[in-house]
Structure formats: C-alpha cells, structure tokens
mmCIF file of C-alpha atoms in Angstrom:
data_model
loop_
_atom_site.group_PDB
_atom_site.id
_atom_site.type_symbol
_atom_site.label_atom_id
_atom_site.label_comp_id
_atom_site.label_asym_id
_atom_site.label_seq_id
_atom_site.Cartn_x
_atom_site.Cartn_y
_atom_site.Cartn_z
ATOM 1 C CA MET A 135 -65.015 -122.473 -133.409
ATOM 2 C CA ASP A 136 -66.166 -126.029 -132.656
ATOM 3 C CA SER A 137 -63.712 -128.552 -131.249
ATOM 4 C CA GLU A 138 -63.221 -132.015 -132.736
ATOM 5 C CA ASN A 139 -65.148 -133.417 -129.758
ATOM 6 C CA ALA A 140 -68.177 -131.474 -130.927
ATOM 7 C CA TYR A 141 -68.483 -133.991 -133.772
ATOM 8 C CA ASN A 142 -68.058 -137.078 -131.615
ATOM 9 C CA ALA A 143 -71.010 -139.447 -132.082
ATOM 10 C CA ARG A 144 -72.430 -137.193 -134.824
ATOM 11 C CA ARG A 145 -73.134 -138.140 -138.404
ATOM 12 C CA LEU A 146 -70.932 -136.326 -140.897
ATOM 13 C CA ASN A 147 -72.812 -135.090 -143.963
ATOM 14 C CA VAL A 148 -72.451 -132.503 -146.681
ATOM 15 C CA THR A 149 -73.611 -129.714 -144.343
ATOM 16 C CA ASN A 150 -70.983 -130.244 -141.635
ATOM 17 C CA VAL A 151 -68.027 -132.132 -143.127
ATOM 18 C CA GLU A 152 -66.051 -128.957 -143.895
ATOM 19 C CA LYS A 153 -66.602 -127.714 -140.343
ATOM 20 C CA TYR A 154 -65.408 -131.096 -139.042
ATOM 21 C CA ILE A 155 -62.185 -130.858 -141.070
ATOM 22 C CA GLY A 156 -61.676 -127.418 -139.586
ATOM 23 C CA THR A 157 -61.458 -128.995 -136.116
ATOM 24 C CA LEU A 158 -58.625 -131.395 -136.961
ATOM 25 C CA GLY A 159 -55.843 -128.944 -136.162
ATOM 26 C CA ASP A 160 -55.102 -125.504 -134.749
ATOM 27 C CA GLY A 161 -55.833 -122.550 -136.993
ATOM 28 C CA ILE A 162 -57.281 -124.440 -139.945
ATOM 29 C CA THR A 163 -59.006 -122.114 -142.428
ATOM 30 C CA ASN A 164 -60.281 -122.016 -146.011
ATOM 31 C CA VAL A 165 -61.602 -125.586 -146.128
ATOM 32 C CA GLN A 166 -62.977 -126.236 -149.598
ATOM 33 C CA LEU A 167 -63.872 -129.160 -151.818
ATOM 34 C CA VAL A 168 -61.437 -129.517 -154.718
ATOM 35 C CA ARG A 169 -62.329 -132.888 -156.245
ATOM 36 C CA GLN A 170 -64.876 -135.645 -155.793
ATOM 37 C CA LYS A 171 -65.776 -138.980 -157.328
ATOM 38 C CA CYS A 172 -69.031 -140.707 -156.520
ATOM 39 C CA LEU A 173 -70.627 -143.813 -158.026
ATOM 40 C CA ASN A 174 -74.264 -143.676 -159.090
ATOM 41 C CA ILE A 175 -75.836 -145.966 -156.511
ATOM 42 C CA VAL A 176 -79.400 -146.033 -155.205
ATOM 43 C CA PRO A 177 -79.485 -145.738 -151.385
ATOM 44 C CA LEU A 178 -81.492 -148.258 -149.360
ATOM 45 C CA LEU A 179 -82.489 -148.232 -145.702
ATOM 46 C CA GLN A 180 -82.328 -151.079 -143.198
ATOM 47 C CA LYS A 181 -85.700 -150.182 -141.732
ATOM 48 C CA ASP A 182 -87.399 -150.871 -145.062
ATOM 49 C CA TYR A 183 -86.309 -154.493 -145.309
ATOM 50 C CA GLY A 184 -85.370 -157.285 -142.909
ATOM 51 C CA LYS A 185 -84.465 -157.624 -139.270
ATOM 52 C CA LEU A 186 -82.734 -155.258 -136.876
ATOM 53 C CA ASN A 187 -79.142 -156.359 -137.495
ATOM 54 C CA ASP A 188 -79.163 -156.531 -141.284
ATOM 55 C CA CYS A 189 -76.778 -153.701 -142.120
ATOM 56 C CA ALA A 190 -74.477 -155.953 -144.163
ATOM 57 C CA LEU A 191 -77.417 -157.373 -146.108
ATOM 58 C CA THR A 192 -78.729 -153.912 -146.946
ATOM 59 C CA ALA A 193 -75.267 -152.767 -148.053
ATOM 60 C CA ILE A 194 -74.827 -155.906 -150.183
ATOM 61 C CA THR A 195 -78.243 -155.333 -151.749
ATOM 62 C CA MET A 196 -77.218 -151.803 -152.756
ATOM 63 C CA ALA A 197 -74.067 -153.171 -154.375
ATOM 64 C CA VAL A 198 -75.925 -155.955 -156.202
ATOM 65 C CA ASN A 199 -78.495 -153.430 -157.415
ATOM 66 C CA TYR A 200 -75.622 -151.351 -158.799
ATOM 67 C CA TYR A 201 -74.023 -154.278 -160.622
ATOM 68 C CA THR A 202 -77.371 -155.440 -162.065
ATOM 69 C CA HIS A 203 -78.091 -151.907 -163.335
ATOM 70 C CA GLY A 204 -81.327 -151.544 -161.401
ATOM 71 C CA ILE A 205 -83.286 -154.104 -163.436
ATOM 72 C CA TYR A 206 -84.635 -155.838 -160.313
ATOM 73 C CA ASP A 207 -86.887 -154.548 -157.580
ATOM 74 C CA PRO A 208 -84.586 -153.926 -154.576
ATOM 75 C CA TYR A 209 -86.946 -155.966 -152.388
ATOM 76 C CA ILE A 210 -86.472 -159.006 -154.652
ATOM 77 C CA LEU A 211 -82.717 -158.486 -154.452
ATOM 78 C CA TYR A 212 -82.868 -158.244 -150.666
ATOM 79 C CA ILE A 213 -84.830 -161.501 -150.377
ATOM 80 C CA GLY A 214 -82.175 -163.213 -152.491
ATOM 81 C CA VAL A 215 -79.335 -161.737 -150.424
ATOM 82 C CA GLU A 216 -81.075 -162.705 -147.193
ATOM 83 C CA GLY A 217 -81.482 -166.272 -148.424
ATOM 84 C CA LYS A 218 -77.762 -166.570 -149.136
ATOM 85 C CA ALA A 219 -76.947 -164.941 -145.790
ATOM 86 C CA LYS A 220 -79.039 -167.498 -143.908
ATOM 87 C CA GLN A 221 -76.857 -170.178 -145.473
ATOM 88 C CA ASN A 222 -73.796 -168.383 -144.073
ATOM 89 C CA SER A 223 -74.431 -167.929 -140.341
ATOM 90 C CA TYR A 224 -76.568 -164.767 -140.554
ATOM 91 C CA ASN A 225 -78.868 -164.052 -137.598
ATOM 92 C CA GLY A 226 -80.691 -160.747 -137.888
ATOM 93 C CA ASP A 227 -82.142 -160.961 -134.388
ATOM 94 C CA THR A 228 -78.809 -161.132 -132.545
ATOM 95 C CA TYR A 229 -75.333 -160.663 -133.999
ATOM 96 C CA GLY A 230 -76.145 -159.982 -137.656
ATOM 97 C CA THR A 231 -73.581 -161.113 -140.238
ATOM 98 C CA PRO A 232 -70.069 -162.349 -139.344
ATOM 99 C CA ASN A 233 -67.550 -160.187 -141.197
ATOM 100 C CA VAL A 234 -65.726 -163.254 -142.491
ATOM 101 C CA LYS A 235 -68.916 -164.338 -144.290
ATOM 102 C CA VAL A 236 -69.712 -161.051 -146.046
ATOM 103 C CA ARG A 237 -67.552 -161.688 -149.109
ATOM 104 C CA ARG A 238 -69.092 -165.128 -149.647
ATOM 105 C CA ILE A 239 -72.648 -163.803 -149.275
ATOM 106 C CA PHE A 240 -71.859 -160.984 -151.691
ATOM 107 C CA GLU A 241 -70.401 -163.318 -154.308
ATOM 108 C CA GLN A 242 -73.249 -165.835 -154.019
ATOM 109 C CA SER A 243 -75.806 -163.025 -154.314
ATOM 110 C CA LEU A 244 -74.123 -161.677 -157.439
ATOM 111 C CA ARG A 245 -74.186 -165.150 -158.974
ATOM 112 C CA LEU A 246 -77.849 -165.564 -158.050
ATOM 113 C CA PHE A 247 -78.685 -162.486 -160.096
ATOM 114 C CA GLY A 248 -76.536 -163.365 -163.090
ATOM 115 C CA GLN A 249 -73.287 -161.545 -162.255
ATOM 116 C CA LYS A 250 -71.003 -164.568 -162.348
ATOM 117 C CA ARG A 251 -67.950 -162.722 -163.672
ATOM 118 C CA ILE A 252 -67.640 -160.468 -160.628
ATOM 119 C CA LYS A 253 -65.349 -162.012 -158.012
ATOM 120 C CA PRO A 254 -65.340 -159.898 -154.838
ATOM 121 C CA CYS A 255 -62.247 -159.889 -152.687
ATOM 122 C CA ALA A 256 -61.936 -159.243 -148.962
ATOM 123 C CA ARG A 257 -59.226 -157.389 -147.062
ATOM 124 C CA PHE A 258 -59.106 -157.594 -143.289
ATOM 125 C CA TYR A 259 -57.591 -155.206 -140.732
ATOM 126 C CA LYS A 260 -57.175 -151.598 -141.748
ATOM 127 C CA GLY A 261 -53.579 -150.553 -142.266
ATOM 128 C CA ILE A 262 -52.341 -154.143 -142.463
ATOM 129 C CA CYS A 263 -54.074 -155.730 -145.453
ATOM 130 C CA PHE A 264 -55.465 -152.573 -147.027
ATOM 131 C CA THR A 265 -55.083 -148.799 -146.993
ATOM 132 C CA GLU A 266 -57.167 -145.811 -147.982
ATOM 133 C CA ARG A 267 -55.565 -146.081 -151.416
ATOM 134 C CA THR A 268 -57.083 -149.580 -151.793
ATOM 135 C CA ILE A 269 -60.555 -148.100 -151.347
ATOM 136 C CA VAL A 270 -59.875 -145.169 -153.675
ATOM 137 C CA ASN A 271 -58.540 -147.491 -156.380
ATOM 138 C CA ALA A 272 -61.693 -149.599 -156.146
ATOM 139 C CA ILE A 273 -63.907 -146.523 -156.524
ATOM 140 C CA ASN A 274 -61.799 -145.314 -159.456
ATOM 141 C CA ASN A 275 -62.423 -148.719 -161.035
ATOM 142 C CA SER A 276 -66.186 -148.278 -160.520
ATOM 143 C CA LYS A 277 -66.369 -150.773 -157.654
ATOM 144 C CA PRO A 278 -68.349 -149.869 -154.518
ATOM 145 C CA VAL A 279 -66.725 -151.044 -151.288
ATOM 146 C CA LEU A 280 -68.451 -152.765 -148.390
ATOM 147 C CA LEU A 281 -66.857 -151.492 -145.192
ATOM 148 C CA CYS A 282 -67.458 -153.372 -141.937
ATOM 149 C CA THR A 283 -66.085 -151.679 -138.839
ATOM 150 C CA GLN A 284 -66.133 -152.395 -135.136
ATOM 151 C CA ASP A 285 -65.582 -148.703 -134.412
ATOM 152 C CA ASP A 286 -65.338 -145.673 -136.695
ATOM 153 C CA GLY A 287 -63.159 -143.843 -134.153
ATOM 154 C CA ARG A 288 -65.778 -141.150 -133.612
ATOM 155 C CA ASN A 289 -68.250 -143.156 -131.548
ATOM 156 C CA TYR A 290 -70.880 -143.104 -134.302
ATOM 157 C CA TYR A 291 -70.626 -146.366 -136.273
ATOM 158 C CA LYS A 292 -70.043 -149.397 -134.065
ATOM 159 C CA LYS A 293 -70.250 -152.957 -135.352
ATOM 160 C CA HIS A 294 -71.774 -151.592 -138.533
ATOM 161 C CA CYS A 295 -71.482 -152.299 -142.259
ATOM 162 C CA ILE A 296 -71.834 -149.480 -144.792
ATOM 163 C CA LEU A 297 -71.241 -149.052 -148.510
ATOM 164 C CA ILE A 298 -68.463 -146.723 -149.644
ATOM 165 C CA VAL A 299 -69.584 -145.126 -152.904
ATOM 166 C CA GLY A 300 -66.993 -142.392 -153.402
ATOM 167 C CA TYR A 301 -64.476 -140.000 -151.944
ATOM 168 C CA ALA A 302 -63.999 -136.257 -151.658
ATOM 169 C CA ASP A 303 -60.773 -134.243 -151.368
ATOM 170 C CA TYR A 304 -60.721 -130.995 -149.434
ATOM 171 C CA GLU A 305 -57.928 -128.448 -149.340
ATOM 172 C CA TYR A 306 -57.287 -126.221 -146.337
ATOM 173 C CA LEU A 307 -54.694 -123.873 -144.897
ATOM 174 C CA ASP A 308 -52.994 -124.491 -141.566
ATOM 175 C CA LYS A 309 -52.054 -121.753 -139.081
ATOM 176 C CA ASN A 310 -48.868 -121.096 -141.080
ATOM 177 C CA ASN A 311 -50.828 -120.690 -144.330
ATOM 178 C CA LYS A 312 -49.475 -123.993 -145.645
ATOM 179 C CA LYS A 313 -51.857 -125.886 -147.935
ATOM 180 C CA HIS A 314 -52.947 -129.452 -147.078
ATOM 181 C CA THR A 315 -55.416 -131.987 -148.466
ATOM 182 C CA LYS A 316 -57.839 -134.062 -146.424
ATOM 183 C CA ARG A 317 -59.667 -136.977 -148.033
ATOM 184 C CA MET A 318 -63.053 -138.146 -146.784
ATOM 185 C CA LEU A 319 -64.823 -141.315 -147.872
ATOM 186 C CA ILE A 320 -68.430 -140.992 -149.053
ATOM 187 C CA ALA A 321 -70.890 -143.667 -147.989
ATOM 188 C CA TYR A 322 -74.448 -144.804 -147.780
ATOM 189 C CA ASP A 323 -74.856 -145.972 -144.194
ATOM 190 C CA ASN A 324 -78.262 -147.738 -144.414
ATOM 191 C CA TRP A 325 -79.758 -145.244 -141.943
ATOM 192 C CA PHE A 326 -80.287 -142.210 -144.184
ATOM 193 C CA LYS A 327 -80.603 -141.754 -147.935
ATOM 194 C CA SER A 328 -78.177 -138.840 -148.007
ATOM 195 C CA HIS A 329 -74.416 -139.301 -148.231
ATOM 196 C CA ALA A 330 -72.450 -139.824 -145.046
ATOM 197 C CA TYR A 331 -68.755 -138.955 -144.751
ATOM 198 C CA VAL A 332 -66.201 -141.243 -143.123
ATOM 199 C CA ASP A 333 -62.735 -140.301 -141.871
ATOM 200 C CA TYR A 334 -60.520 -143.245 -142.862
ATOM 201 C CA LYS A 335 -57.785 -142.213 -140.446
ATOM 202 C CA LYS A 336 -60.164 -142.560 -137.502
ATOM 203 C CA LEU A 337 -61.338 -146.091 -138.330
ATOM 204 C CA SER A 338 -60.269 -148.814 -135.934
ATOM 205 C CA LEU A 339 -57.858 -151.594 -136.861
ATOM 206 C CA SER A 340 -60.864 -153.953 -136.748
ATOM 207 C CA THR A 341 -62.219 -152.671 -140.037
ATOM 208 C CA ASP A 342 -62.615 -154.894 -143.096
ATOM 209 C CA ILE A 343 -63.494 -154.191 -146.716
ATOM 210 C CA ILE A 344 -65.029 -156.247 -149.514
ATOM 211 C CA TYR A 345 -65.103 -155.080 -153.127
#
C-alpha cells in the first residue's frame, strides 16, 4: 500500500483521492464516497488568458461567470476582472494579486457585470477566522469559495489561488473496524479542467477565503 508521502507534491483527483485517504492512518480500508455536493461551474485555465501569475484573476473570472449565468464570453469577463485587478496592485509578471485585494477585485468585477447585490466577504487565517464548516456552508448556499493559500500542506499548491466548487464525504474503516468520515474539498485549480481535491486539514494557517 502507498504511504502518505507517495502523494506529496501530487495532484489529487477523482482517480486517486480514495487511495490518498487510505494512507492517512494505519489499516484504513473500505474507503468509499457517501455524499457529494458540487456547484455547476465552468472551469477555466490560466494559460488561456493573461500573464503567468494570474491564478486569482482566473478563479475570480470563473466565479463571476457562475454568478452571471454564463451570458458573457469568459474572455470578456477576464478582461474586466484584469482591469479591476490593475487598479488594485495586481502585477501578473511578478507577485500576482495580493490576498488582501482579492475580495475588492471580486466585488468590483461583480458590479462591473451587473451583480451589484452580491457582497463578497473575506476571512483570513485558516482555523482562526474560518473553518472547514465555513466553506461547506458557503457551498450549501450555492456560493463558490476563492481559496488563496501559501501552502496546501502537501507541497503541491504554493502561493496559489483556486476556486472551491464543492465537497465530498468519504467513509472508511480503521484497523479496529470503526467507521470514520473524511471530507475533501473539490476545486478547480486553474491548471486542469478536471476537479482537484483539497485536504482542508493540511492547509497552512496562511490560507484565506473569499465568498
């Protein structure tokens, strides 16, 4: 059986997430999906749009596209988001988007495309100003969540912004045949159009969310 280290620096997807959960303790067996909720969001890729360090802009564009019900060409949305970002310290050639500016860029972009009633909120520092339950509640209320992390705890996402679009609950048995549940967050990570899976418990303290 693989060890947890075997998944270090590897993308978690639908083909390996159950195997990953099986590495999180001794004698874990019978990992199976028992419930899932996922918002209907169109995935976009960084490489198709602006500059190298535009992960936050791509994630914001996906969220704006969701809230505007797909009536705009995503490229037009991206240009609008990029324009607002440039007014808020964005530099796609170097450091990208400061986390403290993401909420403002998101709100201004929503207003630009007619969504004036949506007022995004930001929560900084995982485990202090928000929990996994905060993210799940947002998804249950049909709100995608921008997640900006310095380190995902698995050496895969570093200084990266992704869009959380759902969550999945898996049940498994431990070595004593006791049943447990492990929740994984479902995301579009701007690098692939398939779902990625994120282990909330592994995320660093320096992780912020906007929803």
